[in-house]
Short mmCIF file of C-alpha atoms in Angstrom, two decimals:
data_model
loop_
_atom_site.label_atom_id
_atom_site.label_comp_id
_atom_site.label_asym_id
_atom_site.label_seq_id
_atom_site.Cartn_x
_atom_site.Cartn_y
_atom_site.Cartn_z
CA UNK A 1 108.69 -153.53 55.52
CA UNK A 2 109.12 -156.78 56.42
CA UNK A 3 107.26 -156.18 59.94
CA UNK A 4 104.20 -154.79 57.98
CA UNK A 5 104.26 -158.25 55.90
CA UNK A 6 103.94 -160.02 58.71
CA UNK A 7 101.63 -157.79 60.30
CA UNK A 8 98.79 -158.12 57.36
CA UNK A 9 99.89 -161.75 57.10
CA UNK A 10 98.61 -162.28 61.15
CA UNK A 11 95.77 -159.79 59.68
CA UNK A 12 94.61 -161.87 56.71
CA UNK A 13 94.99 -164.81 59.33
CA UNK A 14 93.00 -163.84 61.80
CA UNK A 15 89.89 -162.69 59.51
CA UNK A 16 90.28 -165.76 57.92
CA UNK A 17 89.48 -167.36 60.92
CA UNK A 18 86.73 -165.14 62.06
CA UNK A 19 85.31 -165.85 58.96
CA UNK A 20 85.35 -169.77 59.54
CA UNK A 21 82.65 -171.95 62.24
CA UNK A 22 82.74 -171.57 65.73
CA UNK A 23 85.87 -174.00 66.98
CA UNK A 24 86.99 -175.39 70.52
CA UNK A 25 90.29 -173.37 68.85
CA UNK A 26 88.17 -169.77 69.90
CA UNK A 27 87.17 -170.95 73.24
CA UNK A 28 90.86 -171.72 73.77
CA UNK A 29 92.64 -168.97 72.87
CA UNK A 30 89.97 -166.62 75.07
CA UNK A 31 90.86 -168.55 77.82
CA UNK A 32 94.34 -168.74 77.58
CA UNK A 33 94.92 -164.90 76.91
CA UNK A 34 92.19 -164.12 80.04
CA UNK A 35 94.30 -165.82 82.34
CA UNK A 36 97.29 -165.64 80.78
CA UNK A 37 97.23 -161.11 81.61
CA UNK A 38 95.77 -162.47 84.88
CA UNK A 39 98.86 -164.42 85.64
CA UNK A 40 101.56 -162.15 84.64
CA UNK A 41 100.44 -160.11 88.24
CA UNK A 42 100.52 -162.75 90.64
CA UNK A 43 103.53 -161.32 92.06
CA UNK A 44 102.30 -157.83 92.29
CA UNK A 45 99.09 -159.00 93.26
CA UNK A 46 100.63 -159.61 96.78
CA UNK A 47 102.74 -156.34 97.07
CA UNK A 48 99.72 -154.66 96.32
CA UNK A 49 97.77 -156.29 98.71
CA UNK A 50 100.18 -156.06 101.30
CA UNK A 51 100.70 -152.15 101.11
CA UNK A 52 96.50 -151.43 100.67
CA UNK A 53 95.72 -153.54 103.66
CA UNK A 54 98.60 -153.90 105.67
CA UNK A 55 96.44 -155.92 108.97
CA UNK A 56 94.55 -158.69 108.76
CA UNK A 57 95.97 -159.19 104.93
CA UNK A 58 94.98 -163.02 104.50
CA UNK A 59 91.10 -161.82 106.26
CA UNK A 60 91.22 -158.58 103.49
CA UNK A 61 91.87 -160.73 100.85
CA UNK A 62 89.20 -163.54 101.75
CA UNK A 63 86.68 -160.64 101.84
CA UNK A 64 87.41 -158.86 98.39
CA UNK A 65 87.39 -162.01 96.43
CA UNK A 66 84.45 -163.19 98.56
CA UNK A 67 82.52 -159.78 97.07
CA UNK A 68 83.55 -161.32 93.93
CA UNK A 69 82.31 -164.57 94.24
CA UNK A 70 79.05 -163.93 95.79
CA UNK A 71 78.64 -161.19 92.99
CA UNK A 72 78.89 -164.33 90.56
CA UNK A 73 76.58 -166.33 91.71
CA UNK A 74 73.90 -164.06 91.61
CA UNK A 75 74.46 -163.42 87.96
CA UNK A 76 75.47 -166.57 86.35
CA UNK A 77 72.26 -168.00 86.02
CA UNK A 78 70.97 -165.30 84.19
CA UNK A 79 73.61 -164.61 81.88
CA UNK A 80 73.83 -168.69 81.33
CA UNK A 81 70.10 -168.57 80.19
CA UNK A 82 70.20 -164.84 78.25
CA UNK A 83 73.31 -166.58 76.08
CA UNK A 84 70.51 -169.47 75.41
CA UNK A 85 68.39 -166.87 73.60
CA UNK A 86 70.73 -163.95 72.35
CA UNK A 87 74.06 -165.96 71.49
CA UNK A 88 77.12 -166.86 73.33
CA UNK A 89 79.12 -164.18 71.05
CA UNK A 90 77.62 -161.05 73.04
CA UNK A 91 77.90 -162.41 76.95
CA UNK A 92 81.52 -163.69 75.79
CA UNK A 93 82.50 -160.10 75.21
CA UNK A 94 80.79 -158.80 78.02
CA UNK A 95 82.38 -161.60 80.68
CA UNK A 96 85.76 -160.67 79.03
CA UNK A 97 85.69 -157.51 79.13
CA UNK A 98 84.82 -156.64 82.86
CA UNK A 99 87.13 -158.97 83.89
CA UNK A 100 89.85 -158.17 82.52
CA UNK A 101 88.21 -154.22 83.36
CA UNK A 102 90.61 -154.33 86.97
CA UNK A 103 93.84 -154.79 85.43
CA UNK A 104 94.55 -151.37 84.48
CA UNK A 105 93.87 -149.83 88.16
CA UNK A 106 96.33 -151.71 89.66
CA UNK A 107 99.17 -149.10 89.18
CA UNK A 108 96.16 -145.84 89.09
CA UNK A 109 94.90 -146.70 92.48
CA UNK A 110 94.63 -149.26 94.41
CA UNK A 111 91.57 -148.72 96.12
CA UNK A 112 90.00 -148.52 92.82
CA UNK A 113 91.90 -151.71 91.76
CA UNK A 114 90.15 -154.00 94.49
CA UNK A 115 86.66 -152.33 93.97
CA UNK A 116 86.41 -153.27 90.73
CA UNK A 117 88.17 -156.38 91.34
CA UNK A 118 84.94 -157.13 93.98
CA UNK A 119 82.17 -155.49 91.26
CA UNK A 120 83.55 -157.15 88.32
CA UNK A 121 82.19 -160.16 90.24
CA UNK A 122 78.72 -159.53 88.31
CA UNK A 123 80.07 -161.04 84.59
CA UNK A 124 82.72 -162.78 85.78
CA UNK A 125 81.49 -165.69 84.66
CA UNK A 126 83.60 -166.31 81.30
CA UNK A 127 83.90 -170.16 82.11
CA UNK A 128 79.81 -170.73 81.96
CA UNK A 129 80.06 -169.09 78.35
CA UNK A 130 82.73 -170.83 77.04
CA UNK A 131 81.44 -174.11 78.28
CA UNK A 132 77.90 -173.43 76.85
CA UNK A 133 80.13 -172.41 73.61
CA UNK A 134 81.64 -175.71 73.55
CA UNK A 135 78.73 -177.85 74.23
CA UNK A 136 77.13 -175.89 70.90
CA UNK A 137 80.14 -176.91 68.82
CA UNK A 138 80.64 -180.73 69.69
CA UNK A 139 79.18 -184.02 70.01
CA UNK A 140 78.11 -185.22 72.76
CA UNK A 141 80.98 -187.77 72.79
CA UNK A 142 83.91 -185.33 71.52
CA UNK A 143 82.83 -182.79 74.93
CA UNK A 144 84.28 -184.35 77.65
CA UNK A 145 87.79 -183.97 75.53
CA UNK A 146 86.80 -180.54 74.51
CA UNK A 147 85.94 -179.25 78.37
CA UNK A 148 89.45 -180.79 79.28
CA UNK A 149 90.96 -179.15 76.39
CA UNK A 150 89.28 -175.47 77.79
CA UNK A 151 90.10 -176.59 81.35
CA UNK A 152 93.87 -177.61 80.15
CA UNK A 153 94.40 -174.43 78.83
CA UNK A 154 93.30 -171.99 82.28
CA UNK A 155 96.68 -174.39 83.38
CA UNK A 156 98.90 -173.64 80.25
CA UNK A 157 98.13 -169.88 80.76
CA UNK A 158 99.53 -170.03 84.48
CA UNK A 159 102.63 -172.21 83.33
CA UNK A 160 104.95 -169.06 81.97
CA UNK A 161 102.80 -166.17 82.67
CA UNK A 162 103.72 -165.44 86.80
CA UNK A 163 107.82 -166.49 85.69
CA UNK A 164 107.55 -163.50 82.99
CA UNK A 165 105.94 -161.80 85.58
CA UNK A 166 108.72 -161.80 87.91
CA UNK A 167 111.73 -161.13 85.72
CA UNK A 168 109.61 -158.15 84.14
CA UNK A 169 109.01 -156.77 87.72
CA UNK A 170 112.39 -157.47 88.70
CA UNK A 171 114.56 -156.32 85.89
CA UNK A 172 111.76 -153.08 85.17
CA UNK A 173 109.35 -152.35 87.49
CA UNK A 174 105.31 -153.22 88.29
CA UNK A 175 104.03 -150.65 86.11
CA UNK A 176 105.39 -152.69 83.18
CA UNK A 177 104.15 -155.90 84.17
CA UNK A 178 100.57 -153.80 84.70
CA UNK A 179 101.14 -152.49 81.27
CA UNK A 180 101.64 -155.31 79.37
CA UNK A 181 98.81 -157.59 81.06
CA UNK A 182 96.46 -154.86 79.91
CA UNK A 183 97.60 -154.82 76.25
CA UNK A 184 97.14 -158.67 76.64
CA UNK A 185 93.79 -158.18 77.90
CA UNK A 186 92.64 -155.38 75.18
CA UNK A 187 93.90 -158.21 72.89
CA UNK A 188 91.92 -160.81 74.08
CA UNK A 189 88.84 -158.36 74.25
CA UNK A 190 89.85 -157.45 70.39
CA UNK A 191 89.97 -161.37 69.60
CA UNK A 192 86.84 -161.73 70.92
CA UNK A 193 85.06 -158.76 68.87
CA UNK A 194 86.47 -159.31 65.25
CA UNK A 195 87.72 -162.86 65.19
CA UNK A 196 85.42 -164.83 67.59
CA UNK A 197 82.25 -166.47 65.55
CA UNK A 198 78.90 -167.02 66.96
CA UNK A 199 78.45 -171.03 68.47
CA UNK A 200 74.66 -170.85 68.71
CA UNK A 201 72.34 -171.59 65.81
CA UNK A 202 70.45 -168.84 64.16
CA UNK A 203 67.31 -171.03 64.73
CA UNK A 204 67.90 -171.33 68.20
CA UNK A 205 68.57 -168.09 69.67
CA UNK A 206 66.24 -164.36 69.01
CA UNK A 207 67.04 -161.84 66.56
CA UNK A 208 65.58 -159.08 68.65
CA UNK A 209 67.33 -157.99 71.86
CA UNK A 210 63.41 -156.96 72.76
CA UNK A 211 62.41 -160.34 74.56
CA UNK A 212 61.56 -159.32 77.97
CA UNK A 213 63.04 -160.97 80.78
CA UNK A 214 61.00 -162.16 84.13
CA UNK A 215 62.12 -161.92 87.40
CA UNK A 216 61.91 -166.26 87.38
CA UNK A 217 64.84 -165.90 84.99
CA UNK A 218 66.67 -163.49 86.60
CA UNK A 219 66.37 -165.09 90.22
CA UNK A 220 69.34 -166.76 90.97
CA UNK A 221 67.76 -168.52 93.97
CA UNK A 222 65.44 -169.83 91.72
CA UNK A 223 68.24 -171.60 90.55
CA UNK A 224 68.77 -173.56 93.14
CA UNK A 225 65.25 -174.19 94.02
CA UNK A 226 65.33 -175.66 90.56
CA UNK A 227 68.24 -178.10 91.85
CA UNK A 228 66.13 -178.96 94.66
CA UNK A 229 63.42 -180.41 92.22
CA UNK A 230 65.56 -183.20 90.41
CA UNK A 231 67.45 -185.40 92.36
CA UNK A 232 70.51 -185.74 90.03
CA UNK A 233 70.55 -182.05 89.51
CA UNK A 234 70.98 -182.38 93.39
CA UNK A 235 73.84 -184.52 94.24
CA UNK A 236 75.73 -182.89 91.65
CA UNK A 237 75.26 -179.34 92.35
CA UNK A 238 76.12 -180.49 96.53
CA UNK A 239 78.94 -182.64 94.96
CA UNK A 240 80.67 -179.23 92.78
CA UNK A 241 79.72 -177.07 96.23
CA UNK A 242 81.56 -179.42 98.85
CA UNK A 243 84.48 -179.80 96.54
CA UNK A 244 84.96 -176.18 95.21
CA UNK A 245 84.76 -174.62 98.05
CA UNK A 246 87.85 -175.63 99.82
CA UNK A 247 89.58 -175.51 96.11
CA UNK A 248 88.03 -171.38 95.78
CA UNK A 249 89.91 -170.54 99.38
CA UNK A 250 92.86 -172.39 98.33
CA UNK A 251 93.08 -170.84 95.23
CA UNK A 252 92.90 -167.37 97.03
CA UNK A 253 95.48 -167.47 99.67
CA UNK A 254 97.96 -170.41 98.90
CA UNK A 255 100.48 -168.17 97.23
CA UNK A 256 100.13 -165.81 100.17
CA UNK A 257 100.13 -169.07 102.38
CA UNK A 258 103.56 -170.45 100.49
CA UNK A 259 105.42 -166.93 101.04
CA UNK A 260 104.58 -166.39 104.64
CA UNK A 261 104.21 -169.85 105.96
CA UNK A 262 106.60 -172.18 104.09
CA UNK A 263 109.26 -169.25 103.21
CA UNK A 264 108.94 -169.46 99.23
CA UNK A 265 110.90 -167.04 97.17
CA UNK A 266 109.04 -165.54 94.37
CA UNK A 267 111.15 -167.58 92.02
CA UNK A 268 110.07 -170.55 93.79
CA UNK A 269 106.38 -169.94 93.81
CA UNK A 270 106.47 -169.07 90.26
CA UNK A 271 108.27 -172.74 89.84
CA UNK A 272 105.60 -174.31 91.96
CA UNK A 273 103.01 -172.81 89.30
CA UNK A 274 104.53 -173.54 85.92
CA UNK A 275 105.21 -177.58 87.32
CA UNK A 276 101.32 -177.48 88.71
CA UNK A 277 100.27 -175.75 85.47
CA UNK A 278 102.46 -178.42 82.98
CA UNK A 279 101.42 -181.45 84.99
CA UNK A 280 97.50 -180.19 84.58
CA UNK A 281 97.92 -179.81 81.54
CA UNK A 282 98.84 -183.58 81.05
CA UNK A 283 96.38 -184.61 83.53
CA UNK A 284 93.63 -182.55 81.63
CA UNK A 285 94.53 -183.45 78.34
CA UNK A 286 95.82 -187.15 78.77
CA UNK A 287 94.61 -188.64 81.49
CA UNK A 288 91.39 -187.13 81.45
CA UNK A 289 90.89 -188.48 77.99
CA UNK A 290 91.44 -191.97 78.70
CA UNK A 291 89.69 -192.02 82.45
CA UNK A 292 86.44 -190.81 80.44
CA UNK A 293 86.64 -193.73 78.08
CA UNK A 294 88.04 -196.47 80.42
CA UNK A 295 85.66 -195.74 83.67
CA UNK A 296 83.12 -193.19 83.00
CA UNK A 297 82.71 -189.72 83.54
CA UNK A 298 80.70 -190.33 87.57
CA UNK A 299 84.26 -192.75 88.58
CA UNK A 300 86.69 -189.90 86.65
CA UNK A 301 85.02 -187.19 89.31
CA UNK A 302 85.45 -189.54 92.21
CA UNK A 303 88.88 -190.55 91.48
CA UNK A 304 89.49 -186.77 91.07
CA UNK A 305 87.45 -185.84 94.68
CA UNK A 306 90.14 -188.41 95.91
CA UNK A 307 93.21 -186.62 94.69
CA UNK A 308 91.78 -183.76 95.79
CA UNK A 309 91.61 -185.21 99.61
CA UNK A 310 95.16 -186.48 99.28
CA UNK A 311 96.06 -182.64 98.44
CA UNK A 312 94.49 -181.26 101.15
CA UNK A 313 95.47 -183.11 103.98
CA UNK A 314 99.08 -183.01 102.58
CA UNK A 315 99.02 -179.40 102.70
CA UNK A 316 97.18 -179.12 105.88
CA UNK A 317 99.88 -181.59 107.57
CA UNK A 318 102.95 -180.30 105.51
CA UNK A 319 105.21 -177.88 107.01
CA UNK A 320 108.38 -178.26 104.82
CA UNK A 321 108.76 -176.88 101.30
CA UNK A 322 109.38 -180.39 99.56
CA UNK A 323 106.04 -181.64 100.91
CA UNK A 324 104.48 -178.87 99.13
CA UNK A 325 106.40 -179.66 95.56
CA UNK A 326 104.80 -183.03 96.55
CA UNK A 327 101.54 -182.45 97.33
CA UNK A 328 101.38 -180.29 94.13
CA UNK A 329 101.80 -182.83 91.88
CA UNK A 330 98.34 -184.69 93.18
CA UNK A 331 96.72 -181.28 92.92
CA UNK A 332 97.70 -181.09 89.07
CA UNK A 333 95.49 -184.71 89.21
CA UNK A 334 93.00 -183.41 90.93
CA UNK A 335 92.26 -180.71 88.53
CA UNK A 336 90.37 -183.15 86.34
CA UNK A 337 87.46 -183.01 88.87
CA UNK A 338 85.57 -180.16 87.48
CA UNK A 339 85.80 -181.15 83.72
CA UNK A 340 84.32 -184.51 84.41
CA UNK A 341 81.74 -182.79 86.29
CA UNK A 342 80.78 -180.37 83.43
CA UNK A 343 80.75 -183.19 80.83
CA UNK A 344 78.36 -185.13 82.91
CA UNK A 345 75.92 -182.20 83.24
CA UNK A 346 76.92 -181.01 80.01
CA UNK A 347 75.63 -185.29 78.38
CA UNK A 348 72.23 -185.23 80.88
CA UNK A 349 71.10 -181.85 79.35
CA UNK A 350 69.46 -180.84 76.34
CA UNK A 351 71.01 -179.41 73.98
CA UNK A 352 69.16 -175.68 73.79
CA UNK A 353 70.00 -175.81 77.74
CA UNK A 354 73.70 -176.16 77.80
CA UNK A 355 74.04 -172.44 78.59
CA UNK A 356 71.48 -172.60 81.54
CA UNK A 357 72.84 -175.83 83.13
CA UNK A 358 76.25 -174.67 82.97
CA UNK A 359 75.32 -171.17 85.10
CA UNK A 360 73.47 -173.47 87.38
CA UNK A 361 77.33 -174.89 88.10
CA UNK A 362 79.13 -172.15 87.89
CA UNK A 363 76.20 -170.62 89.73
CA UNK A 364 77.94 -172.49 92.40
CA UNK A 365 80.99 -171.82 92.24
CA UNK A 366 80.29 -168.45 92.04
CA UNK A 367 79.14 -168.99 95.59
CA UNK A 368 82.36 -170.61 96.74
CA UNK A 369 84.22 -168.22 95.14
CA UNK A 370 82.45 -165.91 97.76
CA UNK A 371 82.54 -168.39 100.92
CA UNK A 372 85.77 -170.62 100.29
CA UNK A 373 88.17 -166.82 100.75
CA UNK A 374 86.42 -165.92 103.57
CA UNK A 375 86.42 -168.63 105.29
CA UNK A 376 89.89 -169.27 104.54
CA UNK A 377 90.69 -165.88 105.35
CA UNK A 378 88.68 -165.76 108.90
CA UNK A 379 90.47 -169.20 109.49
CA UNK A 380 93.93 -167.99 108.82
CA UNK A 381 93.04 -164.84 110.77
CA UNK A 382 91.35 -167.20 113.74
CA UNK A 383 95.06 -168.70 114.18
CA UNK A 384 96.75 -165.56 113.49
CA UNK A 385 98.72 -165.93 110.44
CA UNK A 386 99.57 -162.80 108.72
CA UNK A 387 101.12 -161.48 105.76
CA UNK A 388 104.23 -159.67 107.70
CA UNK A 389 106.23 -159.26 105.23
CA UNK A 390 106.60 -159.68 101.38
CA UNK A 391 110.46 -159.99 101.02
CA UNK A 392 111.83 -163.64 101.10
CA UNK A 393 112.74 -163.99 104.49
CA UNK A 394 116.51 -164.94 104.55
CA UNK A 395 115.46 -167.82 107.95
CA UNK A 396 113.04 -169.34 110.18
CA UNK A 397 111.54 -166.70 112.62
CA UNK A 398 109.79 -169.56 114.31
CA UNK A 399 111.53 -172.53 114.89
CA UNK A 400 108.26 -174.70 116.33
CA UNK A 401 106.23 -176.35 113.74
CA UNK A 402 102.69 -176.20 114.81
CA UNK A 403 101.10 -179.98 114.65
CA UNK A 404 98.91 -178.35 111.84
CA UNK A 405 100.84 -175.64 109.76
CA UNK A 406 97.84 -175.30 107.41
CA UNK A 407 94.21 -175.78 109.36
CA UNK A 408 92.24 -174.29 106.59
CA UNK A 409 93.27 -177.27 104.16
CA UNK A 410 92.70 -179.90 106.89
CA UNK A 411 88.55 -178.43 106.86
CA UNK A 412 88.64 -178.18 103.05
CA UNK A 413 90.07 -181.91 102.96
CA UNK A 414 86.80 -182.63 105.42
CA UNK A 415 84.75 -181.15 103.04
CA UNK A 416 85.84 -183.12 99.69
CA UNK A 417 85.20 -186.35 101.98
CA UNK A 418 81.45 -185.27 102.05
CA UNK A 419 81.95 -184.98 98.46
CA UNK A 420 82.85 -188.52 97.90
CA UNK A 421 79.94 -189.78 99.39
CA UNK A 422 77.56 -187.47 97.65
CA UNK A 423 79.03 -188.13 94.83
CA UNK A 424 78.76 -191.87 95.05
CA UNK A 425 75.18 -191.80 94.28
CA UNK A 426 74.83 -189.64 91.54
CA UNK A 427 73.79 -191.25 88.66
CA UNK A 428 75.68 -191.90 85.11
CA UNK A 429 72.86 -192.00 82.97
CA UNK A 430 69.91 -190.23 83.37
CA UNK A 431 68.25 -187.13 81.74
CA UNK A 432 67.99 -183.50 84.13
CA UNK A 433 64.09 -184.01 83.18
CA UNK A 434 63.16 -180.88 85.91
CA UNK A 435 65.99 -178.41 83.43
CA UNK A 436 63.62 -179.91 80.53
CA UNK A 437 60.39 -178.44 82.20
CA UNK A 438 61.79 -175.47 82.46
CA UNK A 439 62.92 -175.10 79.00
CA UNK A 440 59.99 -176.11 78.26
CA UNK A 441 58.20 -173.21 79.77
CA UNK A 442 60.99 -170.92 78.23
CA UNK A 443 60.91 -172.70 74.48
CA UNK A 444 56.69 -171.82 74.99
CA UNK A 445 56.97 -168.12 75.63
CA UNK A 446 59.77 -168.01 72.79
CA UNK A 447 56.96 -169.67 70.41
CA UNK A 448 54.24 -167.02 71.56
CA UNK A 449 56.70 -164.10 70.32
CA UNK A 450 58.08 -165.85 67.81
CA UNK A 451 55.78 -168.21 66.18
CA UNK A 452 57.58 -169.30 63.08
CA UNK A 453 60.64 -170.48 64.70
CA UNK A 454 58.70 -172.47 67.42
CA UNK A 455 59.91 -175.59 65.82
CA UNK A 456 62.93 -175.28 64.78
CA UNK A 457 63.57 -174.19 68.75
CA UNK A 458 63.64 -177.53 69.80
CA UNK A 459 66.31 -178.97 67.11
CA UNK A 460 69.26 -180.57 68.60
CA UNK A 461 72.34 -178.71 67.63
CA UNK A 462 74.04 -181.89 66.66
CA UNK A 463 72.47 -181.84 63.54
CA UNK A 464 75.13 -182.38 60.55
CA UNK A 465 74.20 -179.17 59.14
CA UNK A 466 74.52 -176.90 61.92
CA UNK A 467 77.86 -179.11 63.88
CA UNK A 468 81.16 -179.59 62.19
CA UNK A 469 82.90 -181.86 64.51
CA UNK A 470 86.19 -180.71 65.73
CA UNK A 471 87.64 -183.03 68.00
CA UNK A 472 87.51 -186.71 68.20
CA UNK A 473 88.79 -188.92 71.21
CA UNK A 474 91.28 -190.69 69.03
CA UNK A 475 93.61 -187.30 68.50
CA UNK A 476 94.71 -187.05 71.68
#
């Protein structure tokens, strides 16, 4: 009896909360739970790797995830602009849903596992939504806390989730671990059905799924020929692409890199998370808060791009465990790069565009996501590291330290220094005034279908009766 009274109670709780506005508090908790199931295998993520593709694991990997990536890029775009008209409710479900659709296969078959790891590329794209979600629900002021918030909480979801991970898989087996990051992923996917609200104003998005889309919407290469047009648009697009893509290869083979290179225990990589994860969350949260106020959102991302140098070359240069514990603490600084980056987009866009200029980014990221592993990967595999085994090693099988331990870091830190001087000349303050034309075009052939909402189309969302603000600087 007295779980059933707390069951409705969670019950009544949760529809009481569906029932309320759209919140940063929804955006959050999809996050968190995504990544959170996502986390939980990072362990037997690399057994499974290891058995399926036994040679050339680091080159495997780089080309799976690269499927992934490129996969991304060619739909966030579309997706980004399709939430603009239909809602960000519908495309939040749908990103959710096949990403989390992999999980599953992991103990049914492998094979099948990193298929649909590689096709779920397509709607992969949950952070575009949720960014376009926010931007509906804030001021312009409050977003830059709000994206660090979101951003924050991808960190918090990694701090616990691969240290649960391991004592389930230790103690039990994979299959649990498998089991219970897919009842936290039908959760989240739940969450997002009967509790989530919609962000977008009735008068701004279509009532009617029968709005036909052209092939100008649904190019993603017209995209970027749109970032060619507007110089801002430009040097922030290059800026996210030189910067990302080193991050996107490390993000894909460093565990991998810390187990076979450096000798890390799975206990000790699942350390080196939860301190990265807890100090990101502080950077994210904190510091991001008071960098955006004090110096701007343009100096934030280039004191960010220079953490993220300083990471780099440490790892490229460091060949002893304690210089990676090191060099992860300016990586948990460095995360702060990407949130700046959105907010700055996110305050020279208009406001019925937030979902298109966000897929433009994660457009490109989506492309890193597909370059940065293989490269990484084909790098690794150029100097012939390999995943030989994935038991902790109990000593050094090679006692000389190659002058470079890490060479793929060392080109990613080359790559964030053309960063830093793109990034130098982007401006602060200035409108995306090519993004306008082309909402403009788009607002035009909304007005010839739907006449009677032409003008209320073009009303900012920050008006009082459409916004409930939810977070202000001063609370955090």
């Amino acid at each position: 009896v007295m779980y059933e009274q707390r069951f409705m109670f969670l019950s009544l709780c949760l529809l009481q909360l569906g029932r309320s506005r759209a919140r940063v508090t929804h955006a959050v908790v999809v996050i968190f739970l995504e990544f959170f199931a996502w986390g939980l295998l990072t362990t037997p993520m690399l057994t499974v790797l290891h058995k399926t593709f036994p040679q050339h694991t680091f080159l495997m990997n780089g080309l799976v995830q690269g499927v992934k990536g490129l996969l991304s890029f060619l739909s966030a775009p579309l997706i980004g602009a399709l939430s603009d008209i239909w809602g960000r409710k519908s495309f939040l479900l749908m990103t959710v849903f096949f990403t989390c659709a992999p999980i599953p296969f992991m103990r049914i078959s492998p094979w099948w596992y990193f298929a649909l790891i590689s096709v779920s590329g397509i709607f992969s794209v949950t952070f575009s939504v949720i960014f376009a979600y926010v931007a509906d629900i804030t001021e312009e002021h409050e977003r830059s806390t709000a994206y660090g918030l979101v951003s924050a909480t991808f960190a918090a979801s990694l701090v616990t989730s691969p240290a649960i991970g391991v004592y389930l898989s230790s103690h039990y087996d994979d299959s649990l671990v498998v089991l219970v990051a897919t009842v936290i992923a039908v959760a989240d996917i739940a969450f997002v059905f009967f509790v989530v609200p919609e962000s977008l104003p009735d008068k701004m998005r279509l009532t009617s799924w029968g709005l036909p889309i052209s092939w100008e919407q649904a190019d993603p290469f017209a995209s970027l020929r749109r970032v060619g047009k507007d110089t801002t648009v430009l040097l922030i697009c290059v800026t996210v692409f030189l910067s990302y893509l080193p991050e996107a290869g490390q993000y894909s083979s460093f565990f991998l890199y810390l187990k076979q290179v450096i000798e890390f225990s799975p206990a000790a990589i699942t350390g080196f998370i939860a301190m990265v994860g807890i100090l990101s969350i502080i950077a994210q949260t904190l510091f991001l808060s008071v960098l955006m106020r004090t110096i701007g959102n343009k100096n934030t991302v280039l004191l960010g791009l220079g953490f993220q140098l300083f990471q780099l070359a440490w790892y490229g240069f460091g060949s002893e465990p304690w210089m990676m514990w090191a060099a992860g603490t300016v990586a948990a600084m460095s995360s702060i790069t990407f949130p700046a980056v959105s907010a700055l987009v996110s305050h020279s866009a208009s406001p019925e565009q937030q979902g298109v200029v966000q897929g433009m980014i994660t457009g490109i990221r989506g492309l890193c996501n597909g370059l940065g592993p293989a490269l990484y990967g084909f790098i690794f595999f150029l100097f012939n590291v390999e995943l030989i085994d994935v038991e902790p090693v109990a000593g050094k099988q090679n006692t000389e330290k190659s002058i470079i331990p890490g060479p793929p870091f060392l080109f990613g830190a080359c790559a964030v220094v053309f960063a830093l001087v793109v990034a130098i000349f982007i401006p602060e303050h200035q409108q995306l005034n090519e993004i306008k034309t082309c909402s403009s075009c788009k607002s035009n052939s909304l007005s010839a279908a739907h006449a009677p909402n032409a003008g209320s189309l073009a009303t900012p969302t920050s008006d009082a009766e459409d916004i409930e603000p939810l977070l202000q600087d001063s609370n955090l």
